[in-house]
Amino acid sequence: MTGHPSGWNAHRKDARRASALRIVSELVRALAGPLALAVAVAASSGCRDSNASSSDNPTSAPASATAEVKDVVLAGVDTSPMTPRERRAWSSLVTSLFAPCPDVPVSIAQCVQESRACGACTRAAKWVARAVRDGASDAQIQHAYKERFDPAGVKTLPLDGSPTRGPDDAPVTIFEFADFECPHCAQAVSMLDAVIDAHPGKVRLVYKSYTLPFHQHGEPAARAAFAAGAQGKFWEMEHLLFDRQQHLEDADLERYAGMLRLDIPKWKADMDSPAIKTRVSDDHKLGEDLNLKGTPTIYVNGRELDVEEDESLEERVAAELGVPPVAPPSGDSSAEPAPAVAPSARPR
């Protein structure tokens, strides 16, 4: 019979365990002094460079603000409907999240209390209050807050002669990337119209073409709309195309041009012109550069709106204007953050 008796193996295991414990014990004793010093230094460094904090984690306020806080009261933010637990959670968040403006490295609460020159602070405080009342966790709110308010998340989008509705100096600019064959883009039309009508003179809409590869009629429809725009009828054609997007053959497009009383020979020439083909390709390249995931993709003042997970378009625009959201007419769901206007998925 080969091998060692089981008792010998057990003895050897015990010896190894004892040896390992001795090594660990010696390491603990050797490191106890440096570890204690490190803990003491960390505990004593209560003041940090707020600018450095902002660059490392732009949504987290200085460490001193993360300590237990009392209930916060901020002018313009009604916390009376909150439960005591919600009020504590909100108070902790607004004293630990950084204000949403560049060069304002203080918490949301401090920004509002000191009337800092950051117009978004009160909006941010209200946004956090609503998120708390909706039952989101601290981690969820912190992540969503970064997406919604981090100044680094604002995109500068070029007009490049794109069709626009509304005044050039409107305080809110909406960029829409859309595909004329996308059903969700068609459903978004009434939502965009409702927001523009609710805030006359305050909203400018910019249209960008972004045709998905599996929509074969989207690109010619975009050229048809831009060609109509050369005769001052882009938005009329845009609405027609979305209303009748099941019928986007060449003969259909020409019929719509006739319905709008366009100069048909000029419209056809413009459709095939290098200028309009470049317009379509430039818009698409911009969408690729932005890594768009589908259509419609909407930006409000340079920040993307997630129509499935974010607030509604009306709520976002109202927040940018600093006014209460306008409720949709009874039975009208156009201003809702609808799954009905969820983006079409890009093929993987």
Tab-separated table of N, CA and C in Angstrom, residues 119-120 123 126 148 167 169-174 194-204 300-301 311 313-326:
chain	number	residue	atom	x	y	z
A	119	GLY	N	-27.870	79.562	-13.253
A	119	GLY	CA	-29.324	79.481	-13.344
A	119	GLY	C	-29.888	78.087	-13.251
A	120	ALA	N	-29.035	77.071	-13.422
A	120	ALA	CA	-29.543	75.701	-13.420
A	120	ALA	C	-29.610	75.084	-12.023
A	123	ARG	N	-33.171	74.427	-10.762
A	123	ARG	CA	-33.736	73.355	-11.592
A	123	ARG	C	-33.165	72.003	-11.174
A	126	LYS	N	-34.767	70.862	-7.927
A	126	LYS	CA	-36.113	70.352	-8.165
A	126	LYS	C	-36.070	68.980	-8.829
A	148	ARG	N	-27.674	64.025	-16.800
A	148	ARG	CA	-28.588	65.145	-17.053
A	148	ARG	C	-27.927	66.503	-16.880
A	167	PRO	N	-37.567	81.210	-33.596
A	167	PRO	CA	-36.595	82.302	-33.709
A	167	PRO	C	-35.167	81.837	-33.441
A	169	ASP	N	-32.915	83.339	-31.858
A	169	ASP	CA	-32.444	83.674	-30.513
A	169	ASP	C	-33.287	83.006	-29.421
A	170	ALA	N	-34.020	81.958	-29.777
A	170	ALA	CA	-34.840	81.255	-28.785
A	170	ALA	C	-33.952	80.705	-27.666
A	171	PRO	N	-34.390	80.782	-26.410
A	171	PRO	CA	-33.565	80.273	-25.308
A	171	PRO	C	-33.413	78.760	-25.288
A	172	VAL	N	-34.289	78.047	-26.004
A	172	VAL	CA	-34.187	76.589	-26.083
A	172	VAL	C	-34.086	76.179	-27.545
A	173	THR	N	-33.053	75.397	-27.861
A	173	THR	CA	-32.899	74.845	-29.206
A	173	THR	C	-32.975	73.324	-29.124
A	174	ILE	N	-33.847	72.763	-29.922
A	174	ILE	CA	-34.011	71.307	-30.004
A	174	ILE	C	-33.436	70.833	-31.335
A	194	ALA	N	-46.360	70.074	-30.113
A	194	ALA	CA	-46.997	70.496	-28.866
A	194	ALA	C	-46.063	71.360	-28.034
A	195	VAL	N	-44.787	71.011	-27.998
A	195	VAL	CA	-43.826	71.790	-27.217
A	195	VAL	C	-43.628	73.176	-27.832
A	196	ILE	N	-43.521	73.233	-29.144
A	196	ILE	CA	-43.352	74.530	-29.810
A	196	ILE	C	-44.579	75.406	-29.596
A	197	ASP	N	-45.776	74.808	-29.695
A	197	ASP	CA	-47.011	75.583	-29.494
A	197	ASP	C	-47.163	76.033	-28.046
A	198	ALA	N	-46.660	75.213	-27.094
A	198	ALA	CA	-46.813	75.541	-25.672
A	198	ALA	C	-45.909	76.688	-25.243
A	199	HIS	N	-44.833	76.929	-26.008
A	199	HIS	CA	-43.867	77.961	-25.623
A	199	HIS	C	-43.548	78.843	-26.835
A	200	PRO	N	-44.535	79.614	-27.302
A	200	PRO	CA	-44.326	80.398	-28.526
A	200	PRO	C	-43.160	81.370	-28.383
A	201	GLY	N	-42.310	81.370	-29.410
A	201	GLY	CA	-41.169	82.278	-29.427
A	201	GLY	C	-40.017	81.865	-28.539
A	202	LYS	N	-40.145	80.739	-27.832
A	202	LYS	CA	-39.115	80.324	-26.871
A	202	LYS	C	-38.330	79.096	-27.324
A	203	VAL	N	-38.798	78.437	-28.392
A	203	VAL	CA	-38.193	77.168	-28.799
A	203	VAL	C	-37.852	77.222	-30.288
A	204	ARG	N	-36.648	76.763	-30.600
A	204	ARG	CA	-36.248	76.602	-32.003
A	204	ARG	C	-35.987	75.116	-32.252
A	300	VAL	N	-31.694	68.695	-26.385
A	300	VAL	CA	-32.280	69.943	-25.906
A	300	VAL	C	-31.146	70.784	-25.326
A	301	ASN	N	-30.899	71.916	-25.963
A	301	ASN	CA	-29.772	72.777	-25.582
A	301	ASN	C	-28.481	71.975	-25.435
A	311	GLU	N	-37.016	62.524	-18.328
A	311	GLU	CA	-38.291	63.213	-18.268
A	311	GLU	C	-38.827	63.420	-19.675
A	313	LEU	N	-40.183	65.443	-23.057
A	313	LEU	CA	-39.636	66.596	-23.765
A	313	LEU	C	-40.202	67.891	-23.187
A	314	GLU	N	-41.494	67.931	-22.904
A	314	GLU	CA	-42.101	69.134	-22.336
A	314	GLU	C	-41.477	69.470	-20.990
A	315	GLU	N	-41.247	68.455	-20.169
A	315	GLU	CA	-40.641	68.705	-18.857
A	315	GLU	C	-39.221	69.242	-19.003
A	316	ARG	N	-38.469	68.690	-19.948
A	316	ARG	CA	-37.097	69.168	-20.150
A	316	ARG	C	-37.089	70.610	-20.636
A	317	VAL	N	-37.934	70.911	-21.618
A	317	VAL	CA	-37.972	72.276	-22.160
A	317	VAL	C	-38.433	73.261	-21.090
A	318	ALA	N	-39.474	72.894	-20.352
A	318	ALA	CA	-39.954	73.771	-19.281
A	318	ALA	C	-38.862	74.009	-18.245
A	319	ALA	N	-38.099	72.970	-17.926
A	319	ALA	CA	-37.004	73.119	-16.966
A	319	ALA	C	-35.947	74.077	-17.492
A	320	GLU	N	-35.645	73.981	-18.790
A	320	GLU	CA	-34.657	74.891	-19.383
A	320	GLU	C	-35.157	76.335	-19.355
A	321	LEU	N	-36.461	76.510	-19.490
A	321	LEU	CA	-37.044	77.858	-19.479
A	321	LEU	C	-37.328	78.349	-18.066
A	322	GLY	N	-37.259	77.433	-17.084
A	322	GLY	CA	-37.548	77.815	-15.711
A	322	GLY	C	-39.015	78.079	-15.452
A	323	VAL	N	-39.902	77.348	-16.158
A	323	VAL	CA	-41.345	77.515	-16.002
A	323	VAL	C	-41.967	76.151	-15.728
A	324	PRO	N	-43.184	76.118	-15.179
A	324	PRO	CA	-43.842	74.818	-14.973
A	324	PRO	C	-44.162	74.155	-16.308
A	325	PRO	N	-44.111	72.836	-16.376
A	325	PRO	CA	-44.491	72.139	-17.607
A	325	PRO	C	-45.946	72.405	-17.961
A	326	VAL	N	-46.218	72.468	-19.240
A	326	VAL	CA	-47.584	72.650	-19.717
A	326	VAL	C	-48.206	71.274	-19.892
